[in-house]
Amino acid sequence: GWEDPTCQLRGHFLGHWLSAAAWMFEATGDARLEAKIRHIVDELLRCQIENGGKWAAPIPEKYLDWVARGKQVWAPHYTIHKLLMGLVDVYKLLEIPVALQVLEGLADWFYEWSGQFEYDKMQDILDVETGAMMEAFADLYSITAQDRDLELMSRYARTRYFDRLM
């Protein structure tokens, strides 16, 4: 299935689970569920540290480089967006600082990665696949109010698409 280690979409379930678990904890206060959430977020931080302090997504970083080169990859931004949104929900609903730490490391990675592209090239990338990354960075900006996150929102705005709709 989609979570097979060779599937390019692997790992997106984790973000969905983190969001669902955070909302379930909000509704029930279940201490066992909170412990599981904390354990998973701690493990994400451990992975992030092992990867140099920024990358903690369930797919290889190279998938995004492949998209930038025009190679077909199955929805890397979508997969990562789910993880980002799960971490946002965990931070907002449970106020777990480690969730924000992982989010900020990922935002740093995306800031550096997306910063290498001129505007038109970034729009080319977004024409292929965006995965609602602008939403994730908007939610992160609502937490941090950091210029980095505002810039990421701007970089991930699909103007070729949305300007025509407007």
PDB file of C-alpha atoms in Angstrom:
ATOM      1  CA  GLY A   1       0.000   0.000   0.000  1.00  0.00           C
ATOM      2  CA  TRP A   2       0.889   3.639   0.270  1.00  0.00           C
ATOM      3  CA  GLU A   3       2.988   3.061   3.390  1.00  0.00           C
ATOM      4  CA  ASP A   4       5.262   0.503   1.726  1.00  0.00           C
ATOM      5  CA  PRO A   5       8.906   1.598   2.199  1.00  0.00           C
ATOM      6  CA  THR A   6       9.329   1.822  -1.586  1.00  0.00           C
ATOM      7  CA  CYS A   7       6.236   3.992  -2.141  1.00  0.00           C
ATOM      8  CA  GLN A   8       6.948   7.656  -2.832  1.00  0.00           C
ATOM      9  CA  LEU A   9       3.901   8.651  -0.757  1.00  0.00           C
ATOM     10  CA  ARG A  10       4.981   6.773   2.362  1.00  0.00           C
ATOM     11  CA  GLY A  11       4.696   8.505   5.687  1.00  0.00           C
ATOM     12  CA  HIS A  12       1.797  10.846   5.031  1.00  0.00           C
ATOM     13  CA  PHE A  13      -0.348   8.832   7.450  1.00  0.00           C
ATOM     14  CA  LEU A  14       1.748  10.069  10.359  1.00  0.00           C
ATOM     15  CA  GLY A  15       0.627  13.652   9.891  1.00  0.00           C
ATOM     16  CA  HIS A  16      -2.996  12.570   9.624  1.00  0.00           C
ATOM     17  CA  TRP A  17      -2.557  10.482  12.788  1.00  0.00           C
ATOM     18  CA  LEU A  18      -0.929  13.326  14.707  1.00  0.00           C
ATOM     19  CA  SER A  19      -3.795  15.666  13.820  1.00  0.00           C
ATOM     20  CA  ALA A  20      -6.441  13.100  14.708  1.00  0.00           C
ATOM     21  CA  ALA A  21      -4.682  12.147  17.940  1.00  0.00           C
ATOM     22  CA  ALA A  22      -4.260  15.792  18.969  1.00  0.00           C
ATOM     23  CA  TRP A  23      -7.954  16.473  18.418  1.00  0.00           C
ATOM     24  CA  MET A  24      -8.920  13.236  20.187  1.00  0.00           C
ATOM     25  CA  PHE A  25      -6.768  14.214  23.151  1.00  0.00           C
ATOM     26  CA  GLU A  26      -8.388  17.662  23.142  1.00  0.00           C
ATOM     27  CA  ALA A  27     -11.796  15.965  23.373  1.00  0.00           C
ATOM     28  CA  THR A  28     -10.943  13.215  25.872  1.00  0.00           C
ATOM     29  CA  GLY A  29      -7.806  14.143  27.810  1.00  0.00           C
ATOM     30  CA  ASP A  30      -6.677  10.516  27.428  1.00  0.00           C
ATOM     31  CA  ALA A  31      -3.261  10.326  29.135  1.00  0.00           C
ATOM     32  CA  ARG A  32      -2.210   7.214  27.177  1.00  0.00           C
ATOM     33  CA  LEU A  33      -2.888   8.993  23.907  1.00  0.00           C
ATOM     34  CA  GLU A  34      -0.925  12.015  25.066  1.00  0.00           C
ATOM     35  CA  ALA A  35       2.017   9.756  25.934  1.00  0.00           C
ATOM     36  CA  LYS A  36       1.918   8.229  22.438  1.00  0.00           C
ATOM     37  CA  ILE A  37       1.817  11.666  20.831  1.00  0.00           C
ATOM     38  CA  ARG A  38       4.755  12.837  22.925  1.00  0.00           C
ATOM     39  CA  HIS A  39       6.719   9.689  22.093  1.00  0.00           C
ATOM     40  CA  ILE A  40       6.191  10.134  18.349  1.00  0.00           C
ATOM     41  CA  VAL A  41       7.122  13.816  18.436  1.00  0.00           C
ATOM     42  CA  ASP A  42      10.246  12.985  20.459  1.00  0.00           C
ATOM     43  CA  GLU A  43      11.178  10.344  17.877  1.00  0.00           C
ATOM     44  CA  LEU A  44      10.688  12.870  15.076  1.00  0.00           C
ATOM     45  CA  LEU A  45      13.072  15.197  16.877  1.00  0.00           C
ATOM     46  CA  ARG A  46      15.573  12.357  17.241  1.00  0.00           C
ATOM     47  CA  CYS A  47      15.342  11.699  13.491  1.00  0.00           C
ATOM     48  CA  GLN A  48      15.715  15.405  12.788  1.00  0.00           C
ATOM     49  CA  ILE A  49      18.846  15.617  14.908  1.00  0.00           C
ATOM     50  CA  GLU A  50      20.282  12.536  13.155  1.00  0.00           C
ATOM     51  CA  ASN A  51      19.575  14.257   9.801  1.00  0.00           C
ATOM     52  CA  GLY A  52      21.514  17.385  10.727  1.00  0.00           C
ATOM     53  CA  GLY A  53      18.853  19.324  12.637  1.00  0.00           C
ATOM     54  CA  LYS A  54      16.360  20.259   9.916  1.00  0.00           C
ATOM     55  CA  TRP A  55      14.966  17.373   7.863  1.00  0.00           C
ATOM     56  CA  ALA A  56      12.421  15.152   9.645  1.00  0.00           C
ATOM     57  CA  ALA A  57      10.031  14.239   6.833  1.00  0.00           C
ATOM     58  CA  PRO A  58       9.204  10.605   6.027  1.00  0.00           C
ATOM     59  CA  ILE A  59      10.518  10.785   2.472  1.00  0.00           C
ATOM     60  CA  PRO A  60      14.004  11.546   1.142  1.00  0.00           C
ATOM     61  CA  GLU A  61      14.965  15.181   0.632  1.00  0.00           C
ATOM     62  CA  LYS A  62      16.027  14.302  -2.903  1.00  0.00           C
ATOM     63  CA  TYR A  63      12.372  13.913  -3.937  1.00  0.00           C
ATOM     64  CA  LEU A  64      12.003  17.692  -3.831  1.00  0.00           C
ATOM     65  CA  ASP A  65      15.191  18.127  -5.833  1.00  0.00           C
ATOM     66  CA  TRP A  66      13.787  15.678  -8.374  1.00  0.00           C
ATOM     67  CA  VAL A  67      10.588  17.734  -8.687  1.00  0.00           C
ATOM     68  CA  ALA A  68      12.722  20.843  -9.215  1.00  0.00           C
ATOM     69  CA  ARG A  69      14.509  19.053 -12.059  1.00  0.00           C
ATOM     70  CA  GLY A  70      11.197  18.013 -13.613  1.00  0.00           C
ATOM     71  CA  LYS A  71      11.330  14.369 -12.581  1.00  0.00           C
ATOM     72  CA  GLN A  72       8.001  12.740 -11.718  1.00  0.00           C
ATOM     73  CA  VAL A  73       7.577  12.152  -7.975  1.00  0.00           C
ATOM     74  CA  TRP A  74       4.313  11.242  -6.280  1.00  0.00           C
ATOM     75  CA  ALA A  75       3.261  14.237  -4.153  1.00  0.00           C
ATOM     76  CA  PRO A  76       6.219  15.038  -1.883  1.00  0.00           C
ATOM     77  CA  HIS A  77       4.816  18.401  -0.801  1.00  0.00           C
ATOM     78  CA  TYR A  78       1.467  16.754  -0.014  1.00  0.00           C
ATOM     79  CA  THR A  79       3.190  14.147   2.141  1.00  0.00           C
ATOM     80  CA  ILE A  80       5.224  16.735   4.025  1.00  0.00           C
ATOM     81  CA  HIS A  81       2.236  19.076   4.365  1.00  0.00           C
ATOM     82  CA  LYS A  82       0.392  16.374   6.288  1.00  0.00           C
ATOM     83  CA  LEU A  83       3.288  16.047   8.738  1.00  0.00           C
ATOM     84  CA  LEU A  84       3.566  19.820   9.164  1.00  0.00           C
ATOM     85  CA  MET A  85      -0.167  20.127   9.856  1.00  0.00           C
ATOM     86  CA  GLY A  86      -0.050  17.261  12.350  1.00  0.00           C
ATOM     87  CA  LEU A  87       2.769  18.984  14.214  1.00  0.00           C
ATOM     88  CA  VAL A  88       0.875  22.310  14.130  1.00  0.00           C
ATOM     89  CA  ASP A  89      -2.170  20.603  15.666  1.00  0.00           C
ATOM     90  CA  VAL A  90      -0.027  18.925  18.332  1.00  0.00           C
ATOM     91  CA  TYR A  91       1.606  22.216  19.228  1.00  0.00           C
ATOM     92  CA  LYS A  92      -1.613  24.233  19.273  1.00  0.00           C
ATOM     93  CA  LEU A  93      -3.716  21.693  21.153  1.00  0.00           C
ATOM     94  CA  LEU A  94      -1.182  20.088  23.501  1.00  0.00           C
ATOM     95  CA  GLU A  95       1.421  22.881  23.646  1.00  0.00           C
ATOM     96  CA  ILE A  96       4.304  20.433  23.238  1.00  0.00           C
ATOM     97  CA  PRO A  97       7.434  22.539  22.600  1.00  0.00           C
ATOM     98  CA  VAL A  98       9.202  19.694  20.782  1.00  0.00           C
ATOM     99  CA  ALA A  99       6.515  19.804  18.072  1.00  0.00           C
ATOM    100  CA  LEU A 100       7.355  23.442  17.434  1.00  0.00           C
ATOM    101  CA  GLN A 101      11.071  22.643  17.455  1.00  0.00           C
ATOM    102  CA  VAL A 102      10.575  20.026  14.717  1.00  0.00           C
ATOM    103  CA  LEU A 103       8.344  22.409  12.752  1.00  0.00           C
ATOM    104  CA  GLU A 104      10.919  25.166  12.903  1.00  0.00           C
ATOM    105  CA  GLY A 105      13.701  22.846  11.765  1.00  0.00           C
ATOM    106  CA  LEU A 106      11.610  21.795   8.772  1.00  0.00           C
ATOM    107  CA  ALA A 107      10.757  25.424   8.028  1.00  0.00           C
ATOM    108  CA  ASP A 108      14.468  26.240   8.082  1.00  0.00           C
ATOM    109  CA  TRP A 109      15.083  23.438   5.583  1.00  0.00           C
ATOM    110  CA  PHE A 110      12.326  24.682   3.264  1.00  0.00           C
ATOM    111  CA  TYR A 111      13.502  28.265   3.579  1.00  0.00           C
ATOM    112  CA  GLU A 112      16.982  27.265   2.427  1.00  0.00           C
ATOM    113  CA  TRP A 113      15.729  24.892  -0.272  1.00  0.00           C
ATOM    114  CA  SER A 114      13.130  27.213  -1.789  1.00  0.00           C
ATOM    115  CA  GLY A 115      15.499  30.181  -1.530  1.00  0.00           C
ATOM    116  CA  GLN A 116      17.741  28.766  -4.235  1.00  0.00           C
ATOM    117  CA  PHE A 117      15.084  29.245  -6.915  1.00  0.00           C
ATOM    118  CA  GLU A 118      14.189  32.352  -8.864  1.00  0.00           C
ATOM    119  CA  TYR A 119      10.490  33.278  -8.795  1.00  0.00           C
ATOM    120  CA  ASP A 120       9.643  31.682 -12.169  1.00  0.00           C
ATOM    121  CA  LYS A 121      11.436  28.441 -11.311  1.00  0.00           C
ATOM    122  CA  MET A 122       9.580  28.189  -8.007  1.00  0.00           C
ATOM    123  CA  GLN A 123       6.313  28.733  -9.883  1.00  0.00           C
ATOM    124  CA  ASP A 124       7.317  25.904 -12.246  1.00  0.00           C
ATOM    125  CA  ILE A 125       7.811  23.649  -9.214  1.00  0.00           C
ATOM    126  CA  LEU A 126       4.465  24.690  -7.752  1.00  0.00           C
ATOM    127  CA  ASP A 127       2.768  24.020 -11.094  1.00  0.00           C
ATOM    128  CA  VAL A 128       3.782  20.383 -10.669  1.00  0.00           C
ATOM    129  CA  GLU A 129       2.716  19.924  -7.027  1.00  0.00           C
ATOM    130  CA  THR A 130       2.258  22.114  -3.951  1.00  0.00           C
ATOM    131  CA  GLY A 131       0.511  19.983  -1.347  1.00  0.00           C
ATOM    132  CA  ALA A 132      -0.997  23.024   0.437  1.00  0.00           C
ATOM    133  CA  MET A 133       2.388  24.016   1.845  1.00  0.00           C
ATOM    134  CA  MET A 134       1.333  27.664   1.952  1.00  0.00           C
ATOM    135  CA  GLU A 135      -1.350  26.698   4.491  1.00  0.00           C
ATOM    136  CA  ALA A 136       1.190  24.959   6.703  1.00  0.00           C
ATOM    137  CA  PHE A 137       3.513  27.950   6.642  1.00  0.00           C
ATOM    138  CA  ALA A 138       0.585  30.302   7.324  1.00  0.00           C
ATOM    139  CA  ASP A 139      -0.312  28.245  10.383  1.00  0.00           C
ATOM    140  CA  LEU A 140       3.310  28.251  11.494  1.00  0.00           C
ATOM    141  CA  TYR A 141       3.448  32.025  11.014  1.00  0.00           C
ATOM    142  CA  SER A 142       0.367  32.353  13.239  1.00  0.00           C
ATOM    143  CA  ILE A 143       2.436  30.700  15.975  1.00  0.00           C
ATOM    144  CA  THR A 144       5.880  32.231  15.430  1.00  0.00           C
ATOM    145  CA  ALA A 145       5.272  35.566  13.644  1.00  0.00           C
ATOM    146  CA  GLN A 146       8.733  35.018  12.129  1.00  0.00           C
ATOM    147  CA  ASP A 147       9.702  36.683   8.870  1.00  0.00           C
ATOM    148  CA  ARG A 148      10.979  33.300   7.656  1.00  0.00           C
ATOM    149  CA  ASP A 149       7.483  31.830   7.796  1.00  0.00           C
ATOM    150  CA  LEU A 150       5.925  34.846   6.113  1.00  0.00           C
ATOM    151  CA  GLU A 151       8.510  34.551   3.336  1.00  0.00           C
ATOM    152  CA  LEU A 152       7.748  30.842   2.982  1.00  0.00           C
ATOM    153  CA  MET A 153       4.063  31.685   2.571  1.00  0.00           C
ATOM    154  CA  SER A 154       5.021  34.075  -0.207  1.00  0.00           C
ATOM    155  CA  ARG A 155       7.304  31.575  -1.919  1.00  0.00           C
ATOM    156  CA  TYR A 156       4.591  28.927  -1.865  1.00  0.00           C
ATOM    157  CA  ALA A 157       1.854  31.183  -3.262  1.00  0.00           C
ATOM    158  CA  ARG A 158       0.805  29.668  -6.597  1.00  0.00           C
ATOM    159  CA  THR A 159       0.279  32.976  -8.332  1.00  0.00           C
ATOM    160  CA  ARG A 160       0.012  31.472 -11.827  1.00  0.00           C
ATOM    161  CA  TYR A 161      -2.983  29.510 -10.610  1.00  0.00           C
ATOM    162  CA  PHE A 162      -4.627  31.854  -8.114  1.00  0.00           C
ATOM    163  CA  ASP A 163      -4.188  35.088 -10.041  1.00  0.00           C
ATOM    164  CA  ARG A 164      -6.259  33.654 -12.895  1.00  0.00           C
ATOM    165  CA  LEU A 165      -8.964  32.641 -10.430  1.00  0.00           C
ATOM    166  CA  MET A 166      -9.013  36.109  -8.934  1.00  0.00           C
TER     167      MET A 166
END
